[in-house]
């Protein structure tokens, strides 16, 4: 009986430890600052992306958004052509988060013309089960009528269907063309942007015109044959010295440059790590070293 008692004791002790760990995770809510992207509209500096094609962790956007909501994350980045918006809406609703506390970014596929763009905004509203969107982007400067597409987004903004409008994958030349006829300057330009490559001309143009730059693929694209921050000696060396992760170093570099970002992970520990960027600083020498590893490549 003594042996059975000892076994029962350790089983109970293990259960207590697991329960305590679960409570700690539940209590450890992340706090992410915001950026004002247009008057009165504040966007989280870190959002979670839901594009799951090729993800090594999951192809379940419900898990991505659900874990993010549990952590206290409130910025969600989706798109009409991710084909997951109803699932995103359901995940937000299931967690009982007040709509005004969530910042939803979505995208229409391309320059599709004024009439089609207007229909797509309405489709986004319906699929996301919301009366308004926080940010609608033109996903890429492809198609036949970027001016008409942008005019439709301006009308959606005026009609309070969205609180802000912007673009994605637009280069400096695309922005210059758009601004010739636009009456509203894009609030955001979401572009591929990491320590391994970005279009500095585009970023500087955005800053000159008060367009917030948002990075996607901020850790590079190792899953598509690109370099990895987890093996780069400069990134990992800085991470070791600062006692943070390589991902945190690469993401902090973007934030410290004054930009915002969207990350992709369904793992709650990874999500929490990616959002924990505001308790440390990169030194000037660190920033300079990270700047030097930039590949001279255009990724937007």
PDB file of C-alpha atoms in Angstrom:
ATOM      1  CA  UNK A   1       0.000   0.000   0.000  1.00  0.00           C
ATOM      2  CA  UNK A   2       2.917   2.372   0.596  1.00  0.00           C
ATOM      3  CA  UNK A   3       4.022   2.018  -3.010  1.00  0.00           C
ATOM      4  CA  UNK A   4       0.493   2.792  -4.215  1.00  0.00           C
ATOM      5  CA  UNK A   5       0.378   5.832  -1.953  1.00  0.00           C
ATOM      6  CA  UNK A   6       3.671   7.161  -3.351  1.00  0.00           C
ATOM      7  CA  UNK A   7       2.489   6.665  -6.924  1.00  0.00           C
ATOM      8  CA  UNK A   8      -0.783   8.426  -6.160  1.00  0.00           C
ATOM      9  CA  UNK A   9       1.108  11.300  -4.569  1.00  0.00           C
ATOM     10  CA  UNK A  10       3.292  11.866  -7.622  1.00  0.00           C
ATOM     11  CA  UNK A  11       0.321  11.570  -9.965  1.00  0.00           C
ATOM     12  CA  UNK A  12      -1.495  14.236  -7.944  1.00  0.00           C
ATOM     13  CA  UNK A  13       1.624  16.418  -7.854  1.00  0.00           C
ATOM     14  CA  UNK A  14       2.018  16.197 -11.626  1.00  0.00           C
ATOM     15  CA  UNK A  15      -1.635  17.107 -12.130  1.00  0.00           C
ATOM     16  CA  UNK A  16      -1.236  20.111  -9.848  1.00  0.00           C
ATOM     17  CA  UNK A  17       1.819  21.298 -11.797  1.00  0.00           C
ATOM     18  CA  UNK A  18      -0.001  20.951 -15.108  1.00  0.00           C
ATOM     19  CA  UNK A  19      -2.983  22.842 -13.724  1.00  0.00           C
ATOM     20  CA  UNK A  20      -0.724  25.615 -12.441  1.00  0.00           C
ATOM     21  CA  UNK A  21       1.024  25.847 -15.798  1.00  0.00           C
ATOM     22  CA  UNK A  22      -2.317  26.072 -17.602  1.00  0.00           C
ATOM     23  CA  UNK A  23      -3.451  28.808 -15.243  1.00  0.00           C
ATOM     24  CA  UNK A  24      -0.215  30.694 -15.833  1.00  0.00           C
ATOM     25  CA  UNK A  25      -0.711  30.561 -19.597  1.00  0.00           C
ATOM     26  CA  UNK A  26      -4.317  31.699 -19.238  1.00  0.00           C
ATOM     27  CA  UNK A  27      -3.267  34.590 -17.017  1.00  0.00           C
ATOM     28  CA  UNK A  28      -0.317  35.671 -19.142  1.00  0.00           C
ATOM     29  CA  UNK A  29      -2.060  38.088 -21.466  1.00  0.00           C
ATOM     30  CA  UNK A  30       0.146  39.899 -23.944  1.00  0.00           C
ATOM     31  CA  UNK A  31       0.047  43.659 -24.238  1.00  0.00           C
ATOM     32  CA  UNK A  32       0.747  45.102 -27.675  1.00  0.00           C
ATOM     33  CA  UNK A  33       0.990  48.858 -28.289  1.00  0.00           C
ATOM     34  CA  UNK A  34      -0.846  50.472 -31.183  1.00  0.00           C
ATOM     35  CA  UNK A  35       0.012  52.898 -33.959  1.00  0.00           C
ATOM     36  CA  UNK A  36      -2.332  55.639 -35.174  1.00  0.00           C
ATOM     37  CA  UNK A  37      -2.596  55.000 -38.910  1.00  0.00           C
ATOM     38  CA  UNK A  38      -5.150  57.751 -39.548  1.00  0.00           C
ATOM     39  CA  UNK A  39      -6.898  60.157 -37.174  1.00  0.00           C
ATOM     40  CA  UNK A  40      -8.651  58.142 -34.487  1.00  0.00           C
ATOM     41  CA  UNK A  41      -7.707  54.732 -35.926  1.00  0.00           C
ATOM     42  CA  UNK A  42      -5.157  52.786 -33.883  1.00  0.00           C
ATOM     43  CA  UNK A  43      -3.665  49.582 -35.271  1.00  0.00           C
ATOM     44  CA  UNK A  44      -1.798  47.007 -33.157  1.00  0.00           C
ATOM     45  CA  UNK A  45       1.935  47.023 -33.848  1.00  0.00           C
ATOM     46  CA  UNK A  46       1.794  43.204 -34.088  1.00  0.00           C
ATOM     47  CA  UNK A  47      -1.069  41.338 -35.782  1.00  0.00           C
ATOM     48  CA  UNK A  48      -1.570  37.637 -36.452  1.00  0.00           C
ATOM     49  CA  UNK A  49      -1.856  36.477 -40.048  1.00  0.00           C
ATOM     50  CA  UNK A  50      -4.222  33.701 -41.118  1.00  0.00           C
ATOM     51  CA  UNK A  51      -2.728  32.688 -44.471  1.00  0.00           C
ATOM     52  CA  UNK A  52      -2.042  28.989 -43.864  1.00  0.00           C
ATOM     53  CA  UNK A  53      -0.993  27.610 -47.245  1.00  0.00           C
ATOM     54  CA  UNK A  54       2.386  26.005 -46.730  1.00  0.00           C
ATOM     55  CA  UNK A  55       2.339  26.511 -42.954  1.00  0.00           C
ATOM     56  CA  UNK A  56       4.435  23.949 -41.083  1.00  0.00           C
ATOM     57  CA  UNK A  57       2.291  24.272 -37.949  1.00  0.00           C
ATOM     58  CA  UNK A  58      -1.310  24.133 -39.098  1.00  0.00           C
ATOM     59  CA  UNK A  59      -3.714  24.719 -41.908  1.00  0.00           C
ATOM     60  CA  UNK A  60      -6.391  25.722 -39.417  1.00  0.00           C
ATOM     61  CA  UNK A  61      -7.017  29.456 -39.205  1.00  0.00           C
ATOM     62  CA  UNK A  62      -9.485  28.801 -36.388  1.00  0.00           C
ATOM     63  CA  UNK A  63      -6.615  27.611 -34.185  1.00  0.00           C
ATOM     64  CA  UNK A  64      -4.468  30.568 -35.199  1.00  0.00           C
ATOM     65  CA  UNK A  65      -7.087  33.168 -34.288  1.00  0.00           C
ATOM     66  CA  UNK A  66      -8.377  31.286 -31.244  1.00  0.00           C
ATOM     67  CA  UNK A  67      -4.964  31.043 -29.613  1.00  0.00           C
ATOM     68  CA  UNK A  68      -4.265  34.683 -30.428  1.00  0.00           C
ATOM     69  CA  UNK A  69      -7.509  35.790 -28.812  1.00  0.00           C
ATOM     70  CA  UNK A  70      -6.737  33.687 -25.715  1.00  0.00           C
ATOM     71  CA  UNK A  71      -3.348  35.396 -25.409  1.00  0.00           C
ATOM     72  CA  UNK A  72      -4.871  38.847 -25.613  1.00  0.00           C
ATOM     73  CA  UNK A  73      -3.834  39.547 -29.215  1.00  0.00           C
ATOM     74  CA  UNK A  74      -6.357  41.695 -31.023  1.00  0.00           C
ATOM     75  CA  UNK A  75      -4.940  42.404 -34.492  1.00  0.00           C
ATOM     76  CA  UNK A  76      -6.047  39.860 -37.138  1.00  0.00           C
ATOM     77  CA  UNK A  77      -4.892  39.898 -40.770  1.00  0.00           C
ATOM     78  CA  UNK A  78      -6.937  37.960 -43.321  1.00  0.00           C
ATOM     79  CA  UNK A  79      -8.051  38.361 -46.961  1.00  0.00           C
ATOM     80  CA  UNK A  80     -10.883  37.531 -49.318  1.00  0.00           C
ATOM     81  CA  UNK A  81      -8.569  35.185 -51.227  1.00  0.00           C
ATOM     82  CA  UNK A  82      -7.408  33.327 -48.101  1.00  0.00           C
ATOM     83  CA  UNK A  83     -10.876  31.694 -48.173  1.00  0.00           C
ATOM     84  CA  UNK A  84     -10.980  31.587 -44.381  1.00  0.00           C
ATOM     85  CA  UNK A  85     -12.962  34.658 -43.360  1.00  0.00           C
ATOM     86  CA  UNK A  86     -16.044  32.827 -42.007  1.00  0.00           C
ATOM     87  CA  UNK A  87     -13.732  30.697 -39.840  1.00  0.00           C
ATOM     88  CA  UNK A  88     -11.913  33.819 -38.640  1.00  0.00           C
ATOM     89  CA  UNK A  89     -15.220  35.441 -37.704  1.00  0.00           C
ATOM     90  CA  UNK A  90     -16.374  32.323 -35.876  1.00  0.00           C
ATOM     91  CA  UNK A  91     -13.120  32.105 -33.896  1.00  0.00           C
ATOM     92  CA  UNK A  92     -13.415  35.727 -32.777  1.00  0.00           C
ATOM     93  CA  UNK A  93     -17.065  35.277 -31.828  1.00  0.00           C
ATOM     94  CA  UNK A  94     -16.347  32.063 -29.923  1.00  0.00           C
ATOM     95  CA  UNK A  95     -13.991  33.913 -27.610  1.00  0.00           C
ATOM     96  CA  UNK A  96     -16.504  36.600 -26.717  1.00  0.00           C
ATOM     97  CA  UNK A  97     -14.181  39.466 -27.570  1.00  0.00           C
ATOM     98  CA  UNK A  98     -15.885  42.831 -27.986  1.00  0.00           C
ATOM     99  CA  UNK A  99     -15.824  43.819 -31.658  1.00  0.00           C
ATOM    100  CA  UNK A 100     -14.447  47.286 -30.912  1.00  0.00           C
ATOM    101  CA  UNK A 101     -11.413  45.663 -29.282  1.00  0.00           C
ATOM    102  CA  UNK A 102     -10.459  43.660 -32.385  1.00  0.00           C
ATOM    103  CA  UNK A 103      -8.625  45.186 -35.358  1.00  0.00           C
ATOM    104  CA  UNK A 104      -9.535  43.281 -38.530  1.00  0.00           C
ATOM    105  CA  UNK A 105      -7.460  43.748 -41.656  1.00  0.00           C
ATOM    106  CA  UNK A 106      -8.691  42.184 -44.886  1.00  0.00           C
ATOM    107  CA  UNK A 107      -7.844  42.514 -48.558  1.00  0.00           C
ATOM    108  CA  UNK A 108      -9.497  42.519 -51.953  1.00  0.00           C
ATOM    109  CA  UNK A 109      -7.444  40.473 -54.419  1.00  0.00           C
ATOM    110  CA  UNK A 110      -6.143  43.094 -56.857  1.00  0.00           C
ATOM    111  CA  UNK A 111      -7.066  46.072 -59.026  1.00  0.00           C
ATOM    112  CA  UNK A 112     -10.407  44.676 -60.118  1.00  0.00           C
ATOM    113  CA  UNK A 113     -12.239  47.864 -61.040  1.00  0.00           C
ATOM    114  CA  UNK A 114     -14.660  50.034 -59.089  1.00  0.00           C
ATOM    115  CA  UNK A 115     -17.788  47.903 -59.316  1.00  0.00           C
ATOM    116  CA  UNK A 116     -16.119  44.615 -58.477  1.00  0.00           C
ATOM    117  CA  UNK A 117     -14.109  46.185 -55.646  1.00  0.00           C
ATOM    118  CA  UNK A 118     -17.302  47.505 -54.059  1.00  0.00           C
ATOM    119  CA  UNK A 119     -18.872  44.035 -54.255  1.00  0.00           C
ATOM    120  CA  UNK A 120     -15.791  42.485 -52.644  1.00  0.00           C
ATOM    121  CA  UNK A 121     -15.895  44.903 -49.713  1.00  0.00           C
ATOM    122  CA  UNK A 122     -19.512  43.914 -49.116  1.00  0.00           C
ATOM    123  CA  UNK A 123     -18.524  40.243 -49.377  1.00  0.00           C
ATOM    124  CA  UNK A 124     -15.772  40.800 -46.796  1.00  0.00           C
ATOM    125  CA  UNK A 125     -18.281  42.375 -44.411  1.00  0.00           C
ATOM    126  CA  UNK A 126     -20.649  39.448 -44.822  1.00  0.00           C
ATOM    127  CA  UNK A 127     -17.995  36.735 -44.510  1.00  0.00           C
ATOM    128  CA  UNK A 128     -16.468  38.371 -41.439  1.00  0.00           C
ATOM    129  CA  UNK A 129     -19.930  38.885 -39.912  1.00  0.00           C
ATOM    130  CA  UNK A 130     -19.248  42.503 -39.012  1.00  0.00           C
ATOM    131  CA  UNK A 131     -20.829  45.878 -39.697  1.00  0.00           C
ATOM    132  CA  UNK A 132     -17.475  47.498 -40.376  1.00  0.00           C
ATOM    133  CA  UNK A 133     -13.878  46.617 -41.179  1.00  0.00           C
ATOM    134  CA  UNK A 134     -10.847  48.260 -39.625  1.00  0.00           C
ATOM    135  CA  UNK A 135      -8.526  48.175 -42.644  1.00  0.00           C
ATOM    136  CA  UNK A 136      -9.132  47.090 -46.241  1.00  0.00           C
ATOM    137  CA  UNK A 137      -6.103  46.668 -48.514  1.00  0.00           C
ATOM    138  CA  UNK A 138      -5.721  46.224 -52.265  1.00  0.00           C
ATOM    139  CA  UNK A 139      -3.741  42.986 -52.144  1.00  0.00           C
ATOM    140  CA  UNK A 140      -1.497  43.695 -55.120  1.00  0.00           C
ATOM    141  CA  UNK A 141      -1.147  46.265 -57.911  1.00  0.00           C
ATOM    142  CA  UNK A 142      -2.209  43.832 -60.609  1.00  0.00           C
ATOM    143  CA  UNK A 143      -5.294  43.995 -62.786  1.00  0.00           C
ATOM    144  CA  UNK A 144      -6.783  46.611 -65.048  1.00  0.00           C
ATOM    145  CA  UNK A 145      -8.039  49.539 -62.977  1.00  0.00           C
ATOM    146  CA  UNK A 146      -6.220  50.504 -59.800  1.00  0.00           C
ATOM    147  CA  UNK A 147      -7.696  54.028 -59.863  1.00  0.00           C
ATOM    148  CA  UNK A 148     -11.261  52.712 -59.998  1.00  0.00           C
ATOM    149  CA  UNK A 149     -10.510  50.112 -57.349  1.00  0.00           C
ATOM    150  CA  UNK A 150      -9.110  52.773 -55.056  1.00  0.00           C
ATOM    151  CA  UNK A 151     -12.129  55.004 -55.685  1.00  0.00           C
ATOM    152  CA  UNK A 152     -14.358  52.143 -54.486  1.00  0.00           C
ATOM    153  CA  UNK A 153     -12.340  51.870 -51.271  1.00  0.00           C
ATOM    154  CA  UNK A 154     -12.584  55.628 -50.765  1.00  0.00           C
ATOM    155  CA  UNK A 155     -16.366  55.340 -51.072  1.00  0.00           C
ATOM    156  CA  UNK A 156     -16.383  52.416 -48.619  1.00  0.00           C
ATOM    157  CA  UNK A 157     -14.432  54.602 -46.198  1.00  0.00           C
ATOM    158  CA  UNK A 158     -16.889  57.450 -46.646  1.00  0.00           C
ATOM    159  CA  UNK A 159     -19.796  55.043 -46.062  1.00  0.00           C
ATOM    160  CA  UNK A 160     -18.200  53.794 -42.801  1.00  0.00           C
ATOM    161  CA  UNK A 161     -17.876  50.282 -44.150  1.00  0.00           C
ATOM    162  CA  UNK A 162     -14.222  50.472 -43.150  1.00  0.00           C
ATOM    163  CA  UNK A 163     -12.266  52.696 -40.799  1.00  0.00           C
ATOM    164  CA  UNK A 164      -9.176  52.871 -43.014  1.00  0.00           C
ATOM    165  CA  UNK A 165      -7.912  51.795 -46.427  1.00  0.00           C
ATOM    166  CA  UNK A 166      -4.513  50.861 -47.777  1.00  0.00           C
ATOM    167  CA  UNK A 167      -2.500  48.752 -50.174  1.00  0.00           C
ATOM    168  CA  UNK A 168      -0.240  45.712 -50.189  1.00  0.00           C
ATOM    169  CA  UNK A 169       2.773  44.832 -52.332  1.00  0.00           C
ATOM    170  CA  UNK A 170       2.843  48.333 -53.839  1.00  0.00           C
ATOM    171  CA  UNK A 171       6.238  49.658 -54.886  1.00  0.00           C
ATOM    172  CA  UNK A 172       7.185  53.304 -54.946  1.00  0.00           C
ATOM    173  CA  UNK A 173       6.208  53.570 -58.614  1.00  0.00           C
ATOM    174  CA  UNK A 174       2.786  52.006 -57.911  1.00  0.00           C
ATOM    175  CA  UNK A 175       2.186  54.450 -55.085  1.00  0.00           C
ATOM    176  CA  UNK A 176       3.244  57.413 -57.191  1.00  0.00           C
ATOM    177  CA  UNK A 177       0.723  56.405 -59.852  1.00  0.00           C
ATOM    178  CA  UNK A 178      -2.053  55.848 -57.300  1.00  0.00           C
ATOM    179  CA  UNK A 179      -1.523  59.180 -55.568  1.00  0.00           C
ATOM    180  CA  UNK A 180      -1.992  61.126 -58.803  1.00  0.00           C
ATOM    181  CA  UNK A 181      -5.778  60.588 -58.623  1.00  0.00           C
ATOM    182  CA  UNK A 182      -6.380  59.463 -55.045  1.00  0.00           C
ATOM    183  CA  UNK A 183      -8.210  61.795 -52.701  1.00  0.00           C
ATOM    184  CA  UNK A 184      -7.297  59.622 -49.679  1.00  0.00           C
ATOM    185  CA  UNK A 185      -3.678  58.626 -49.068  1.00  0.00           C
ATOM    186  CA  UNK A 186      -3.297  54.926 -48.189  1.00  0.00           C
ATOM    187  CA  UNK A 187      -3.058  54.467 -44.436  1.00  0.00           C
ATOM    188  CA  UNK A 188      -0.909  51.333 -44.759  1.00  0.00           C
ATOM    189  CA  UNK A 189       1.323  49.589 -47.286  1.00  0.00           C
ATOM    190  CA  UNK A 190       1.854  45.948 -46.339  1.00  0.00           C
ATOM    191  CA  UNK A 191       5.001  44.576 -47.935  1.00  0.00           C
ATOM    192  CA  UNK A 192       7.447  41.681 -47.701  1.00  0.00           C
ATOM    193  CA  UNK A 193      10.049  42.950 -45.255  1.00  0.00           C
ATOM    194  CA  UNK A 194      12.658  41.187 -43.146  1.00  0.00           C
ATOM    195  CA  UNK A 195      16.305  41.404 -42.135  1.00  0.00           C
ATOM    196  CA  UNK A 196      17.077  39.510 -45.339  1.00  0.00           C
ATOM    197  CA  UNK A 197      15.450  41.852 -47.801  1.00  0.00           C
ATOM    198  CA  UNK A 198      13.152  44.804 -48.304  1.00  0.00           C
ATOM    199  CA  UNK A 199      12.633  47.683 -50.702  1.00  0.00           C
ATOM    200  CA  UNK A 200      14.097  50.688 -48.915  1.00  0.00           C
ATOM    201  CA  UNK A 201      12.987  53.135 -51.629  1.00  0.00           C
ATOM    202  CA  UNK A 202       9.379  52.073 -51.080  1.00  0.00           C
ATOM    203  CA  UNK A 203       9.698  52.306 -47.296  1.00  0.00           C
ATOM    204  CA  UNK A 204      11.198  55.799 -47.422  1.00  0.00           C
ATOM    205  CA  UNK A 205       8.495  56.950 -49.863  1.00  0.00           C
ATOM    206  CA  UNK A 206       5.820  55.662 -47.468  1.00  0.00           C
ATOM    207  CA  UNK A 207       7.380  57.524 -44.558  1.00  0.00           C
ATOM    208  CA  UNK A 208       7.529  60.740 -46.581  1.00  0.00           C
ATOM    209  CA  UNK A 209       3.793  60.435 -47.285  1.00  0.00           C
ATOM    210  CA  UNK A 210       2.762  59.311 -43.792  1.00  0.00           C
ATOM    211  CA  UNK A 211       1.887  55.796 -44.970  1.00  0.00           C
ATOM    212  CA  UNK A 212       2.423  53.197 -42.244  1.00  0.00           C
ATOM    213  CA  UNK A 213       4.634  50.333 -43.410  1.00  0.00           C
ATOM    214  CA  UNK A 214       3.531  46.868 -42.306  1.00  0.00           C
ATOM    215  CA  UNK A 215       5.854  43.892 -42.760  1.00  0.00           C
ATOM    216  CA  UNK A 216       4.674  40.470 -43.784  1.00  0.00           C
ATOM    217  CA  UNK A 217       7.021  37.459 -43.772  1.00  0.00           C
ATOM    218  CA  UNK A 218       9.079  39.371 -41.177  1.00  0.00           C
ATOM    219  CA  UNK A 219      11.165  36.281 -40.410  1.00  0.00           C
ATOM    220  CA  UNK A 220      12.019  35.720 -44.057  1.00  0.00           C
ATOM    221  CA  UNK A 221      10.689  32.805 -46.091  1.00  0.00           C
ATOM    222  CA  UNK A 222      12.638  29.685 -45.071  1.00  0.00           C
ATOM    223  CA  UNK A 223       9.679  27.504 -46.046  1.00  0.00           C
ATOM    224  CA  UNK A 224      10.001  28.760 -49.625  1.00  0.00           C
ATOM    225  CA  UNK A 225      13.761  28.292 -49.889  1.00  0.00           C
ATOM    226  CA  UNK A 226      14.801  31.573 -48.266  1.00  0.00           C
ATOM    227  CA  UNK A 227      17.182  32.195 -45.393  1.00  0.00           C
ATOM    228  CA  UNK A 228      16.202  31.561 -41.792  1.00  0.00           C
ATOM    229  CA  UNK A 229      16.710  33.889 -38.832  1.00  0.00           C
ATOM    230  CA  UNK A 230      17.107  30.772 -36.683  1.00  0.00           C
ATOM    231  CA  UNK A 231      20.378  29.843 -38.369  1.00  0.00           C
ATOM    232  CA  UNK A 232      21.795  33.226 -39.331  1.00  0.00           C
ATOM    233  CA  UNK A 233      24.898  33.797 -37.157  1.00  0.00           C
ATOM    234  CA  UNK A 234      24.385  37.558 -36.833  1.00  0.00           C
ATOM    235  CA  UNK A 235      20.785  37.199 -35.654  1.00  0.00           C
ATOM    236  CA  UNK A 236      21.456  34.254 -33.345  1.00  0.00           C
ATOM    237  CA  UNK A 237      24.550  35.914 -31.895  1.00  0.00           C
ATOM    238  CA  UNK A 238      22.577  39.015 -30.892  1.00  0.00           C
ATOM    239  CA  UNK A 239      19.781  36.829 -29.538  1.00  0.00           C
ATOM    240  CA  UNK A 240      22.178  34.878 -27.318  1.00  0.00           C
ATOM    241  CA  UNK A 241      23.734  38.025 -25.885  1.00  0.00           C
ATOM    242  CA  UNK A 242      20.342  39.635 -25.152  1.00  0.00           C
ATOM    243  CA  UNK A 243      18.836  36.369 -23.855  1.00  0.00           C
ATOM    244  CA  UNK A 244      15.958  36.505 -26.330  1.00  0.00           C
ATOM    245  CA  UNK A 245      15.071  34.400 -29.363  1.00  0.00           C
ATOM    246  CA  UNK A 246      16.273  34.894 -32.924  1.00  0.00           C
ATOM    247  CA  UNK A 247      12.694  35.616 -33.957  1.00  0.00           C
ATOM    248  CA  UNK A 248      12.424  38.361 -31.352  1.00  0.00           C
ATOM    249  CA  UNK A 249      15.613  39.994 -32.630  1.00  0.00           C
ATOM    250  CA  UNK A 250      14.413  39.979 -36.243  1.00  0.00           C
ATOM    251  CA  UNK A 251      10.973  41.317 -35.311  1.00  0.00           C
ATOM    252  CA  UNK A 252      12.315  43.910 -32.890  1.00  0.00           C
ATOM    253  CA  UNK A 253      14.544  45.233 -35.687  1.00  0.00           C
ATOM    254  CA  UNK A 254      11.412  46.051 -37.716  1.00  0.00           C
ATOM    255  CA  UNK A 255       9.605  47.626 -34.762  1.00  0.00           C
ATOM    256  CA  UNK A 256      12.656  49.651 -33.798  1.00  0.00           C
ATOM    257  CA  UNK A 257      12.791  51.030 -37.334  1.00  0.00           C
ATOM    258  CA  UNK A 258       9.333  52.443 -36.650  1.00  0.00           C
ATOM    259  CA  UNK A 259       7.221  49.957 -38.597  1.00  0.00           C
ATOM    260  CA  UNK A 260       4.492  47.421 -37.752  1.00  0.00           C
ATOM    261  CA  UNK A 261       4.215  43.758 -38.679  1.00  0.00           C
ATOM    262  CA  UNK A 262       2.070  40.673 -39.045  1.00  0.00           C
ATOM    263  CA  UNK A 263       3.318  37.243 -38.003  1.00  0.00           C
ATOM    264  CA  UNK A 264       2.012  33.736 -38.657  1.00  0.00           C
ATOM    265  CA  UNK A 265       1.874  30.973 -36.058  1.00  0.00           C
ATOM    266  CA  UNK A 266      -0.804  28.785 -34.504  1.00  0.00           C
ATOM    267  CA  UNK A 267       1.412  27.718 -31.597  1.00  0.00           C
ATOM    268  CA  UNK A 268       0.477  29.851 -28.598  1.00  0.00           C
ATOM    269  CA  UNK A 269       4.022  29.832 -27.200  1.00  0.00           C
ATOM    270  CA  UNK A 270       5.375  31.026 -30.547  1.00  0.00           C
ATOM    271  CA  UNK A 271       2.667  33.685 -30.776  1.00  0.00           C
ATOM    272  CA  UNK A 272       3.495  34.959 -27.289  1.00  0.00           C
ATOM    273  CA  UNK A 273       7.188  35.019 -28.126  1.00  0.00           C
ATOM    274  CA  UNK A 274       6.611  36.907 -31.376  1.00  0.00           C
ATOM    275  CA  UNK A 275       4.548  39.526 -29.546  1.00  0.00           C
ATOM    276  CA  UNK A 276       7.041  39.952 -26.687  1.00  0.00           C
ATOM    277  CA  UNK A 277       9.108  42.654 -28.390  1.00  0.00           C
ATOM    278  CA  UNK A 278       8.721  45.607 -26.082  1.00  0.00           C
ATOM    279  CA  UNK A 279      10.787  44.644 -23.041  1.00  0.00           C
ATOM    280  CA  UNK A 280      14.200  44.980 -24.658  1.00  0.00           C
ATOM    281  CA  UNK A 281      16.099  47.232 -27.066  1.00  0.00           C
ATOM    282  CA  UNK A 282      18.582  46.530 -29.813  1.00  0.00           C
ATOM    283  CA  UNK A 283      21.745  48.560 -29.413  1.00  0.00           C
ATOM    284  CA  UNK A 284      22.982  50.764 -32.251  1.00  0.00           C
ATOM    285  CA  UNK A 285      25.700  48.219 -33.060  1.00  0.00           C
ATOM    286  CA  UNK A 286      23.069  45.473 -33.236  1.00  0.00           C
ATOM    287  CA  UNK A 287      20.938  47.469 -35.669  1.00  0.00           C
ATOM    288  CA  UNK A 288      23.995  48.234 -37.808  1.00  0.00           C
ATOM    289  CA  UNK A 289      24.955  44.545 -37.889  1.00  0.00           C
ATOM    290  CA  UNK A 290      21.432  43.536 -38.887  1.00  0.00           C
ATOM    291  CA  UNK A 291      21.368  46.227 -41.560  1.00  0.00           C
ATOM    292  CA  UNK A 292      24.516  44.726 -43.103  1.00  0.00           C
ATOM    293  CA  UNK A 293      22.956  41.324 -43.706  1.00  0.00           C
ATOM    294  CA  UNK A 294      20.262  42.794 -45.922  1.00  0.00           C
ATOM    295  CA  UNK A 295      20.182  41.166 -49.302  1.00  0.00           C
ATOM    296  CA  UNK A 296      19.863  43.698 -52.081  1.00  0.00           C
ATOM    297  CA  UNK A 297      16.690  42.220 -53.414  1.00  0.00           C
ATOM    298  CA  UNK A 298      13.251  43.614 -54.167  1.00  0.00           C
ATOM    299  CA  UNK A 299      10.539  41.600 -52.437  1.00  0.00           C
ATOM    300  CA  UNK A 300       7.510  43.879 -52.810  1.00  0.00           C
TER     301      UNK A 300
END
